[in-house]
Coordinates of C-alpha atoms and ligand atoms in Angstrom, one line a residue:
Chain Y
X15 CA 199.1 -21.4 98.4
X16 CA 198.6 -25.0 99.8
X17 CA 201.2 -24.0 102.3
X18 CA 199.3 -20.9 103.1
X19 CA 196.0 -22.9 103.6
X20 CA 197.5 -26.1 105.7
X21 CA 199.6 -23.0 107.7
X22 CA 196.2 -21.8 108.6
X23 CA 194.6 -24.8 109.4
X24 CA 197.0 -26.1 111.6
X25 CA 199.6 -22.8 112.8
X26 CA 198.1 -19.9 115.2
X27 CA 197.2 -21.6 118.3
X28 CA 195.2 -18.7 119.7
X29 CA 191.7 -18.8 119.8
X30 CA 190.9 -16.3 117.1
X31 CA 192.2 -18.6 114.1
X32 CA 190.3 -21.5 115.9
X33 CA 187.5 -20.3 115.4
X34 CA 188.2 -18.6 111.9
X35 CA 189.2 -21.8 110.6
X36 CA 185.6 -23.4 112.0
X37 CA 183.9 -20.5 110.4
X38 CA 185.7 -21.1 106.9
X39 CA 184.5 -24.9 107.0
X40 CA 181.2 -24.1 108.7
X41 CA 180.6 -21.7 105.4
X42 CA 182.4 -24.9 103.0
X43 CA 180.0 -27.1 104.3
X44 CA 177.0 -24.3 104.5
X45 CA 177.5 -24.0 100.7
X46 CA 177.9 -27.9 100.0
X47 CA 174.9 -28.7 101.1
X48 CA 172.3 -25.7 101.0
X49 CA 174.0 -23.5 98.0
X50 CA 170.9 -24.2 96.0
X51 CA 168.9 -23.0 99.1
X52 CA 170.9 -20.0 99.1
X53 CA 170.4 -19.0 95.4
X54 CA 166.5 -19.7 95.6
X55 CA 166.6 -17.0 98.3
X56 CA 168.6 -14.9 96.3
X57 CA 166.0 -15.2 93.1
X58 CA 163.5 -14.6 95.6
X59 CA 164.6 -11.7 96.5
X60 CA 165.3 -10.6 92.9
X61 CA 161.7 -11.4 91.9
X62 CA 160.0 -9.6 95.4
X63 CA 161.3 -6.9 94.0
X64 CA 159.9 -6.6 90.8
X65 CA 157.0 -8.0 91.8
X66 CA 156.9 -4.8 94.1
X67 CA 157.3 -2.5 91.1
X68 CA 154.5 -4.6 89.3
X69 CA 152.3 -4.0 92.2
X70 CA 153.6 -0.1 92.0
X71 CA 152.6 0.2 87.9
X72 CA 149.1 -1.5 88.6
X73 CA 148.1 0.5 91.0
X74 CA 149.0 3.5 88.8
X75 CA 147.3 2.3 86.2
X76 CA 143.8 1.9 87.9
X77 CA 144.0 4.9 89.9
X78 CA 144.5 6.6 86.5
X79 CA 141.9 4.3 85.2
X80 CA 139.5 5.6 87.4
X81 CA 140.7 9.3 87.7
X82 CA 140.2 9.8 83.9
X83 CA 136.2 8.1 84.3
X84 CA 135.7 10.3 86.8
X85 CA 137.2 13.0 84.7
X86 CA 135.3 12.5 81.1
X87 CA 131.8 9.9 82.2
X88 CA 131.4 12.2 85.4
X89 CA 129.8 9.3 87.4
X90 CA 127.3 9.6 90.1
X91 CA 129.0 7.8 92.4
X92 CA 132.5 6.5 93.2
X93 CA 133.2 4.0 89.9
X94 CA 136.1 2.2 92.1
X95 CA 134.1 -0.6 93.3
X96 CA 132.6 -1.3 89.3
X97 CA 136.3 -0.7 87.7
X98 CA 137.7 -3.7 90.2
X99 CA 135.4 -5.5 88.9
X100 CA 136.3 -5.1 85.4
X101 CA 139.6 -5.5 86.0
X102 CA 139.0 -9.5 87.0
X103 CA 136.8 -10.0 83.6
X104 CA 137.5 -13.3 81.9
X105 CA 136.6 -14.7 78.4
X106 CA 136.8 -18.5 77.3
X107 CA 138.0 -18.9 74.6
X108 CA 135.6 -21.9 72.8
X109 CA 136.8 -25.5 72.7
X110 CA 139.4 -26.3 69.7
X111 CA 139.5 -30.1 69.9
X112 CA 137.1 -30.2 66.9
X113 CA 138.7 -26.6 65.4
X114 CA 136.2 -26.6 62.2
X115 CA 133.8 -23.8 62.5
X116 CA 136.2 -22.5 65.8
X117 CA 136.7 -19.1 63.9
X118 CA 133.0 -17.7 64.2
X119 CA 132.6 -19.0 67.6
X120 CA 135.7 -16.9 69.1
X121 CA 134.1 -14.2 67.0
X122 CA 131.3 -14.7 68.5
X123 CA 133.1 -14.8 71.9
X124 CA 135.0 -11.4 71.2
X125 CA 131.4 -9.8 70.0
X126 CA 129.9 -10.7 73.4
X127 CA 132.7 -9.5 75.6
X128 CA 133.1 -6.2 73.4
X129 CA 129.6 -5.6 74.1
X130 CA 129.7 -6.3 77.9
X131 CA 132.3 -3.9 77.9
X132 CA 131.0 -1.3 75.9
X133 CA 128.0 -1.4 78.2
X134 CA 130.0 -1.8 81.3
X135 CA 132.0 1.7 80.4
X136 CA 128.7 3.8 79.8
X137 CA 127.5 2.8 82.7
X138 CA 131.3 3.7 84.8
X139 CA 130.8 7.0 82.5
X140 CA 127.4 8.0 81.3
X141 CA 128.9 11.4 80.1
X142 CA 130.9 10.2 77.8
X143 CA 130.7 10.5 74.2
X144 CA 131.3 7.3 71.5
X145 CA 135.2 8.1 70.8
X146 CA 135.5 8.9 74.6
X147 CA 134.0 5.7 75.5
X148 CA 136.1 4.0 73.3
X149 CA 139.3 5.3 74.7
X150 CA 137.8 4.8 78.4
X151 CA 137.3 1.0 77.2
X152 CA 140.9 0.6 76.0
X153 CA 142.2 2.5 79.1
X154 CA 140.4 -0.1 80.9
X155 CA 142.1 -3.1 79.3
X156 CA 145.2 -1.9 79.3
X157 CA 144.5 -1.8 83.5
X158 CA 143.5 -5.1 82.9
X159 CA 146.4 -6.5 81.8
X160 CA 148.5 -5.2 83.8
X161 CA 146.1 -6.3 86.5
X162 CA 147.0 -9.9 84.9
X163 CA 150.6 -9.7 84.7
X164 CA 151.2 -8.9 88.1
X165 CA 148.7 -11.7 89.3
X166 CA 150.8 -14.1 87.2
X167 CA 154.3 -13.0 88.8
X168 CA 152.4 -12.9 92.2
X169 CA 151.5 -16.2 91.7
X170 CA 154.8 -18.1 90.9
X171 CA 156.4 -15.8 93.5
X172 CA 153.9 -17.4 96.2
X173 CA 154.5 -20.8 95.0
X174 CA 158.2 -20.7 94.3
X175 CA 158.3 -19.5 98.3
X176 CA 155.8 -22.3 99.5
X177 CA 157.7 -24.9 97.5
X178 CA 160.8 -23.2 98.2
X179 CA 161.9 -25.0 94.9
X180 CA 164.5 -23.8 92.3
X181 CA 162.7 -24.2 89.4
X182 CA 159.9 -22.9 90.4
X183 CA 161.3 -19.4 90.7
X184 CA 163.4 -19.8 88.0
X185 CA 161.1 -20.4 85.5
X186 CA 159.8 -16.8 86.6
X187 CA 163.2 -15.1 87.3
X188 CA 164.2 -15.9 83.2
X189 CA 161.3 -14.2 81.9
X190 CA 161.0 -11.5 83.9
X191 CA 163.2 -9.0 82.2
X192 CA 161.0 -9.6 79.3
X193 CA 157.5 -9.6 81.3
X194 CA 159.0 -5.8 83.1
X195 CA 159.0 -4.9 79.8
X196 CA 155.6 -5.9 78.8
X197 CA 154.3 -4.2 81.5
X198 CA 155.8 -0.7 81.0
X199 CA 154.9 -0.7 77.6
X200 CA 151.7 -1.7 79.1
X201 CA 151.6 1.4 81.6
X202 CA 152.7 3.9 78.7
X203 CA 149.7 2.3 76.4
X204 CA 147.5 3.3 79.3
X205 CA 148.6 7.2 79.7
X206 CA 148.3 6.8 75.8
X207 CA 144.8 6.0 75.7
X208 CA 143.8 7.7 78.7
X209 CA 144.6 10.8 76.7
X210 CA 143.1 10.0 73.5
X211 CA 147.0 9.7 71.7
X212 CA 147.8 8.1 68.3
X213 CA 149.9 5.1 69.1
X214 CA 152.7 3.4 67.7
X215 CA 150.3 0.6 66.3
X216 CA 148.0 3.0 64.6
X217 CA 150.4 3.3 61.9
X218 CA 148.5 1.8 59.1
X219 CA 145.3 3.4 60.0
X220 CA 147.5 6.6 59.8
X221 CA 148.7 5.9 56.2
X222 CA 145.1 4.6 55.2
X223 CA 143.9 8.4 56.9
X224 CA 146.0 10.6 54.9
X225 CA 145.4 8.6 51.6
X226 CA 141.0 9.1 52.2
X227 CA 141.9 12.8 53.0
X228 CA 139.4 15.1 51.2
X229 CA 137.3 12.1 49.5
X230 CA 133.4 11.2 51.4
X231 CA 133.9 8.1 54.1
X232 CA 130.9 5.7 54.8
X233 CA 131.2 3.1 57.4
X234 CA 130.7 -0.2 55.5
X235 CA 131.3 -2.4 58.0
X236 CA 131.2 -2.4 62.2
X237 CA 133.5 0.3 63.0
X238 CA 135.5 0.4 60.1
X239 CA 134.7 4.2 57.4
X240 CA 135.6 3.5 53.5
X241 CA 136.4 5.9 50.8
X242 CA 136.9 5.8 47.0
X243 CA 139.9 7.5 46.2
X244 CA 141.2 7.6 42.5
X245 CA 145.0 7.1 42.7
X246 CA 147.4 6.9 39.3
X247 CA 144.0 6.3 37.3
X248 CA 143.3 3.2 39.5
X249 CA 140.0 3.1 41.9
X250 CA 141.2 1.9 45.3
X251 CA 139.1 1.6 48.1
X252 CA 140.7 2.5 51.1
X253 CA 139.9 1.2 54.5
X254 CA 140.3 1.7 58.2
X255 CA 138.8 1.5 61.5
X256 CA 136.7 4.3 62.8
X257 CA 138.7 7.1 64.7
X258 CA 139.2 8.9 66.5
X259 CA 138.1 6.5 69.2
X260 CA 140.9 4.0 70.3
X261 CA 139.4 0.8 67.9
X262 CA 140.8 -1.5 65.5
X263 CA 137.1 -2.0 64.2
X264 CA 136.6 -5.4 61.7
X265 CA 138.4 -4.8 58.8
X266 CA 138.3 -8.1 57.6
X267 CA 134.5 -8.1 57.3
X268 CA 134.9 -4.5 55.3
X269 CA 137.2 -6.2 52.7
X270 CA 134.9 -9.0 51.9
X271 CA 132.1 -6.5 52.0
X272 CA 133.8 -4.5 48.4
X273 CA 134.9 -7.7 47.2
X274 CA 131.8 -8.9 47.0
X275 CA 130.1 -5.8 45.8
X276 CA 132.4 -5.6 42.9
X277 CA 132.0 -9.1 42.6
X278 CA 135.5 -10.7 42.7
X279 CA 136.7 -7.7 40.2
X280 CA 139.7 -6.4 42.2
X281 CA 143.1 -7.1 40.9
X282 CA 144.8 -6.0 44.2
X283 CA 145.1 -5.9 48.2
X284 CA 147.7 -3.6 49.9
X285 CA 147.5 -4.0 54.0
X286 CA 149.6 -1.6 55.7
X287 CA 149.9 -2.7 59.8
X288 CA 152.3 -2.0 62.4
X289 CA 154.9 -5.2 62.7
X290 CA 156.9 -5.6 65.9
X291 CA 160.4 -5.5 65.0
X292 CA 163.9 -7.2 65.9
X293 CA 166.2 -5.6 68.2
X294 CA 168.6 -4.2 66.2
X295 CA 166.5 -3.1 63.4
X296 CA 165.2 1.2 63.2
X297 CA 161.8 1.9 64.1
X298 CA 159.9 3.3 61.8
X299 CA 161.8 0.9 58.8
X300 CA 159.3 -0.1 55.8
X301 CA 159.3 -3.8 54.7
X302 CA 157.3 -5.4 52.0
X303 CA 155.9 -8.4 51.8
X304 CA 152.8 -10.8 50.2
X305 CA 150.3 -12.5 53.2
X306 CA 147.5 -10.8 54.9
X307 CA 149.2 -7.9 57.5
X308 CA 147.3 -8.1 60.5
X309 CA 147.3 -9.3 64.2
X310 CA 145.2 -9.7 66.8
X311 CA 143.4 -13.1 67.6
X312 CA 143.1 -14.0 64.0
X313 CA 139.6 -13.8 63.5
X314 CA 140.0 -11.3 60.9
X315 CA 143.2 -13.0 59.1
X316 CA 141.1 -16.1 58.6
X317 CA 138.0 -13.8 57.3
X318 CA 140.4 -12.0 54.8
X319 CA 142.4 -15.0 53.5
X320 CA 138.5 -17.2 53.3
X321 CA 137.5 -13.9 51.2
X322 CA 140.5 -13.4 49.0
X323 CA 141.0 -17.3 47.8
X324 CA 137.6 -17.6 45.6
X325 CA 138.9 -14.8 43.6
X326 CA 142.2 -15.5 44.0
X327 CA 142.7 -12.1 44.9
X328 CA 146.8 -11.2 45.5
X329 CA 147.5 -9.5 48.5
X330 CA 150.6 -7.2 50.0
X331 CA 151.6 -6.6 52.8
X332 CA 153.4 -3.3 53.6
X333 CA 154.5 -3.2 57.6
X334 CA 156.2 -0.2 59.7
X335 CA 158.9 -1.9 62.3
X336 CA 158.4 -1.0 66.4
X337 CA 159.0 -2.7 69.1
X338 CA 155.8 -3.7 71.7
X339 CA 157.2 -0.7 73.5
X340 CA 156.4 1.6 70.6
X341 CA 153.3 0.2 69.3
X342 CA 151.1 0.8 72.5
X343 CA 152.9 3.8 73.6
X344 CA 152.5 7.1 71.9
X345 CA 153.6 7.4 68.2
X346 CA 157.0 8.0 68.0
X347 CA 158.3 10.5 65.6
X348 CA 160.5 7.3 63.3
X349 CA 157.0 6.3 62.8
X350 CA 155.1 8.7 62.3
X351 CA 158.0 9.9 59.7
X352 CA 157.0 6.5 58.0
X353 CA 153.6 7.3 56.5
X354 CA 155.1 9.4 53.3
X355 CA 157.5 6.6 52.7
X356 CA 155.3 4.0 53.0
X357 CA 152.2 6.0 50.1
X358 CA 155.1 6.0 48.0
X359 CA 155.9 2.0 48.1
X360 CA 151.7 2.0 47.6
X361 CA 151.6 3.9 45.0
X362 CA 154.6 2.0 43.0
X363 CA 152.9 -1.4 44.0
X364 CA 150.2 -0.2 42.3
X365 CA 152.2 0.7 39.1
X366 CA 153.9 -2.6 38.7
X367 CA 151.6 -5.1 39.8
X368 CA 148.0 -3.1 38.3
X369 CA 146.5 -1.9 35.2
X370 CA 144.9 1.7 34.5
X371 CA 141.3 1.0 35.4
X372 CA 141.6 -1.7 38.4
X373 CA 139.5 -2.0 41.2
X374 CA 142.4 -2.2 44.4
X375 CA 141.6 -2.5 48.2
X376 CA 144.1 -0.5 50.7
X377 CA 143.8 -1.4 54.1
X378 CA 145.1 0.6 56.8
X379 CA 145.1 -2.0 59.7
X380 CA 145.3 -1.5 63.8
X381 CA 144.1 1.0 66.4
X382 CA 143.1 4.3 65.3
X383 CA 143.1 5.7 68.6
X384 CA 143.9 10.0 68.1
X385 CA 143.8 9.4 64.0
X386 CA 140.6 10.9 62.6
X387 CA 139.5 10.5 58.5
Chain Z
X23 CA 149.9 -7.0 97.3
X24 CA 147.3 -8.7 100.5
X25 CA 148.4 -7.7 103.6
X26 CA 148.9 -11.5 104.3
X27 CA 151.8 -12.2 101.8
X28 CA 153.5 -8.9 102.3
X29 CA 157.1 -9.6 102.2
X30 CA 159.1 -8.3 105.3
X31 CA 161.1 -5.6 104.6
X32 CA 162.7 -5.0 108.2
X33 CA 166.0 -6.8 108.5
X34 CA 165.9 -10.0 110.7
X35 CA 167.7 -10.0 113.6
X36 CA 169.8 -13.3 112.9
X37 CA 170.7 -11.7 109.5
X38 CA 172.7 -8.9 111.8
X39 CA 174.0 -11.4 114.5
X40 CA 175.2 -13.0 110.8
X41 CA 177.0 -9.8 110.0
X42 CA 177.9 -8.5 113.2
X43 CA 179.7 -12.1 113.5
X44 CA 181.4 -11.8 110.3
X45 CA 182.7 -8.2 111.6
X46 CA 184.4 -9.1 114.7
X47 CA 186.0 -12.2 112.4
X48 CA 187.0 -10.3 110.0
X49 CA 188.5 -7.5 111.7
X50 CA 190.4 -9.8 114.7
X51 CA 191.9 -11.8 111.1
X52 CA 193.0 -8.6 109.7
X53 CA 194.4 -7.5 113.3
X54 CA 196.3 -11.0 113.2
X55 CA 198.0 -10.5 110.4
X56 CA 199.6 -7.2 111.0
X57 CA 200.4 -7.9 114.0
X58 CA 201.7 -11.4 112.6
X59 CA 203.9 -9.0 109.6
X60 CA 205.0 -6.3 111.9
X61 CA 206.5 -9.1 113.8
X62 CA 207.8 -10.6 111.3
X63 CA 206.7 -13.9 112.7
X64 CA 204.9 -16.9 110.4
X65 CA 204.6 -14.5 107.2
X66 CA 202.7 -17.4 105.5
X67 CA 199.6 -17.6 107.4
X68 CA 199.8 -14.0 108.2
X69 CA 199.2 -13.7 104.3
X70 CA 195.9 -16.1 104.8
X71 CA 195.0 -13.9 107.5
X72 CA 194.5 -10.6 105.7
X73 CA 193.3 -12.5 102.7
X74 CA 190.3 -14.0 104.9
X75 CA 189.8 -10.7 106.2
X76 CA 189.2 -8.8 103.4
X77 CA 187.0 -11.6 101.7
X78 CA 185.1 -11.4 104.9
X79 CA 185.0 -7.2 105.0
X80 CA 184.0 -7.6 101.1
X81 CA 180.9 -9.8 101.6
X82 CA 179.8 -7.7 104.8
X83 CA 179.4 -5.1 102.2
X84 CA 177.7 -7.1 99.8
X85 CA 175.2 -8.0 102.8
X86 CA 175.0 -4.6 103.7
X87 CA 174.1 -3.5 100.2
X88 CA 171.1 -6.1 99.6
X89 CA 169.5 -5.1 102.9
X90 CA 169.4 -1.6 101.8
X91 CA 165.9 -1.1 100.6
X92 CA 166.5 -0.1 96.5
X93 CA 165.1 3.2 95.7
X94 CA 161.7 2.7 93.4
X95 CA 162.7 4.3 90.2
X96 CA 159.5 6.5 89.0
X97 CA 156.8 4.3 87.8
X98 CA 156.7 5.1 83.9
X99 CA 157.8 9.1 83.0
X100 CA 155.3 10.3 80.6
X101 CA 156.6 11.4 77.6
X102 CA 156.2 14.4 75.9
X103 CA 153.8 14.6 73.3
X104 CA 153.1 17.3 70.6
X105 CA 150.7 18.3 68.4
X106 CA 151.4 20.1 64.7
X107 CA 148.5 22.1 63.6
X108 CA 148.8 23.7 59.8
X109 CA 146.9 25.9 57.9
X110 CA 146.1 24.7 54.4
X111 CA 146.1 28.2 52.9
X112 CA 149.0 29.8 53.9
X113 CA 150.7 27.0 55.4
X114 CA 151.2 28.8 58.8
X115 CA 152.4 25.8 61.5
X116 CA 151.7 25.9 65.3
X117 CA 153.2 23.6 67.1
X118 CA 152.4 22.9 71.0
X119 CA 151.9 20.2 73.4
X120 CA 149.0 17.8 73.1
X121 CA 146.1 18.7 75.0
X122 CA 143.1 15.8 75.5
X123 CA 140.1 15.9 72.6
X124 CA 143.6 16.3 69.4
X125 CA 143.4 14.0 66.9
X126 CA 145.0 14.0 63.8
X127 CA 143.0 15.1 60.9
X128 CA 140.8 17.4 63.6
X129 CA 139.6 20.6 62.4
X130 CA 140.5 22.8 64.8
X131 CA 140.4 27.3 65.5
X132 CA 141.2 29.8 62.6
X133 CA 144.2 30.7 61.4
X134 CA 145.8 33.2 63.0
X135 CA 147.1 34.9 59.9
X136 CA 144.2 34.7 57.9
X137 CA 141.2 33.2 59.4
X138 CA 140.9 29.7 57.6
X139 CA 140.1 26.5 59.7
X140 CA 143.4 24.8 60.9
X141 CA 144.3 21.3 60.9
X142 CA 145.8 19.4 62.9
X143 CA 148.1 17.1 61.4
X144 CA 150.4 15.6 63.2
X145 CA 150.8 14.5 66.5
X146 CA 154.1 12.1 67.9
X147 CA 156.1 12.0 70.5
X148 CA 159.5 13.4 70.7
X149 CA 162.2 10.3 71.3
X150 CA 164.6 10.0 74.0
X151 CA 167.9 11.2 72.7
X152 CA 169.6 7.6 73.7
X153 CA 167.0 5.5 72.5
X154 CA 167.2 3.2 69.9
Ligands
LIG410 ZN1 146.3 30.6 57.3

């Protein structure tokens, strides 16, 4: 091989090898010194053209935004100009550097911004009914977020090019597979809620929905319906946001709410909630588990645990495994398949860990979008 | 996307004076070496020869294959959603395809067979065969 190289560099006087020979060091030496220049074009590249699809899926997203306001609020006029708008809508989050008392203020924060939206969407679709509007409100966000994401590529793309540095673009080219993702799951939440679908993440509401079949509901709290429903000989009161609008309602404020009317006297709280699961594991799987089951910003975690330690109140948790995909887009059949199995772990919770006669609280947590009581 | 910081998707010209250089190269190497084996003159370098060649014919098409614009695979398919409505007398099922305004739980027409309100109660979306 050394032979062969040496024979090259030195043997073939014509002028072709000459100049193959300078065009095999002019490409060593290219490489020495600008390889790194080379792979940040490369990533470049890679990320342009995500960052193309991005642009693609967002502008699906609010042209369907729009197409279904047009569609149910029948606007006067052309809601464009008002949905681009909404799409660049921010919320500060309140300042956590003394975080005692932070809770009710980022309530507080969330309550103003749900309002501003809820009023923002009847005016985009004055036609529209409550459940509609709701829907039309999480269409929106879902637009939104999209909106977000492919701001936040667009803006390490920019930078990574005017910096034309490495690490820059890297940080973006590592995540991306992960952030595509996101943002399909994203686009399929939208179609999702645009129709008025049960999602992946309404799971819980799903199981609390079938168990308050046939019993009276009353809505004890914002957006979240109650019924008393004698199971096994045991009074639980089950809970859920109110469907079949797309909501997750406050369920944490409807807990304390029959805590306190029974005055501490419950011996139990099941919480049933979609959980994202690990690659590798089914969707639909049922685990078990103690610890309040809910997501979100944790407003209503913190108001659940604050209620349940006076009384010392236990709590389960019962969760149905997705991934992110599943949870926003609509319910898959795995999960759907879950609810029987999961009654059945409720109702043998109840057996071993309650009396004949107990006062129990079943939560079904997340979006309710498409699931009715 | 602005218009301002719309990335080019034209092919620059010094990319294909890049590649058109690499072309002649790599073809006059290859021609060198056979000519160099039918010969049967300096066997070693004529090995180098086609060697270079081919590495240069191989990245040409590498080059060739990145400038190609990718085709945009469909944004998101929608999938197909469907709707289980049952009777609760007679247990007659309907199943169809979700239309907007289902919701599980809905009370929806009669019963075909005998004229009781049907429910609707289930709706979920049939998984892709390969997914997991
Ligand atoms: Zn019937």
């Amino acid at each position: 091989m050394i032979t062969e190289v040496a024979g090259l560099l030195t043997g073939g006087g014509d002028i072709v090898s000459v100049i193959i020979q300078f065009a095999i060091s002019a490409i060593f030496v290219l490489f020495l010194f600008y390889g790194q220049r080379f792979q940040t074009r490369i990533m470049l590249r890679e990320v342009e053209s995500h960052l193309r699809r991005l642009n693609l899926i967002r502008d699906d997203g609010r042209k369907m935004a729009i197409e279904t306001i047009k569609e149910i609020g029948k606007p006067k006029g052309n809601p464009a100009e008002r949905v681009d708008q909404f799409l660049e809508y921010i919320a500060i989050t309140p300042q956590s550097m003394d975080p005692s008392g932070i809770v009710w203020k980022l309530e507080h924060v969330l309550d103003v911004r749900d309002v501003r939206f809820k009023d923002e969407v009847k005016l985009m679709a004055p036609e529209a009914d409550e459940t509609q509007l709701n829907n039309l409100e999480n269409t929106l966000e879902a637009a939104m977020a999209l909106n977000m994401i492919y701001k936040v590529i667009r803006h390490f793309y920019l930078l990574g090019k005017k910096t034309n540095s490495l690490y820059v673009i890297m940080q973006i080219q590592m995540v991306l597979p992960i952030i595509m993702k996101q943002a399909e799951a994203y686009a399929h939440a939208l179609r999702a809620f645009a129709s008025g679908q049960p999602i992946g993440d309404g799971a819980g509401a799903l199981v609390a929905a079938k168990l308050m079949q046939g019993y009276e509901t009353k809505e004890i709290a914002k957006d979240v319906v109650a019924a008393t429903v004698p199971i096994d000989g045991r009074t639980a009161y089950v809970l859920k946001a109110k469907g079949p609008g797309g909501n997750v309602g406050k369920p944490g404020d409807g807990i304390r709410k029959i805590i306190e009317e029974k005055k501490g006297n419950i011996s139990t709280i099941i919480m049933i909630d979609a959980a994202l699961k690990l690659e590798g594991e089914a969707p639909g799987e049922v685990a078990e588990g103690v610890g309040a089951a809910i997501g979100g910003p944790g407003v209503e975690q913190f108001k659940i645990e604050d209620a349940i330690v006076k009384h010392k109140i236990p709590v389960n948790a019962i969760i149905v495994k997705e991934d992110l995909g599943d949870a926003v887009s609509p319910m898959r059949k795995e999960v759907f398949d879950a609810v029987d199995p999961v009654i059945k772990r409720i109702k043998r919770l109840l057996l071993e860990r309650t009396k004949k006669g107990d006062n129990v609280i079943i939560a079904g947590i997340g979006n309710t979008i498409g699931i009715g009581q | 996307m602005t218009t301002k910081d719309e990335p080019a998707r034209r092919v620059s010209s010094f990319y294909l004076a890049i590649i058109l250089v690499i072309f002649i190269l790599s073809l006059s190497a290859l021609y060198i070496a056979f000519e160099n084996i039918i010969n049967q003159s300096d066997p070693g370098s004529s090995y180098s020869f086609l060697a270079v060649g081919f590495f240069g014919l191989a990245l040409l098409g590498y080059m060739l294959l990145q400038t190609r614009p990718k085709p945009m695979r469909a944004i998101v398919e929608t999938p197909r959603v469907i709707t289980t409505l049952e009777c609760p007398k007679c247990d007659f099922k309907n199943i169809r395809d979700f239309q907007r305004g289902d919701y599980i739980f809905k009370e929806t027409g009669p019963c075909q067979k005998c004229d009781e309100t049907m429910k609707i109660t289930a709706i979920y979306r049939e998984a892709k065969k390969k997914e997991q």
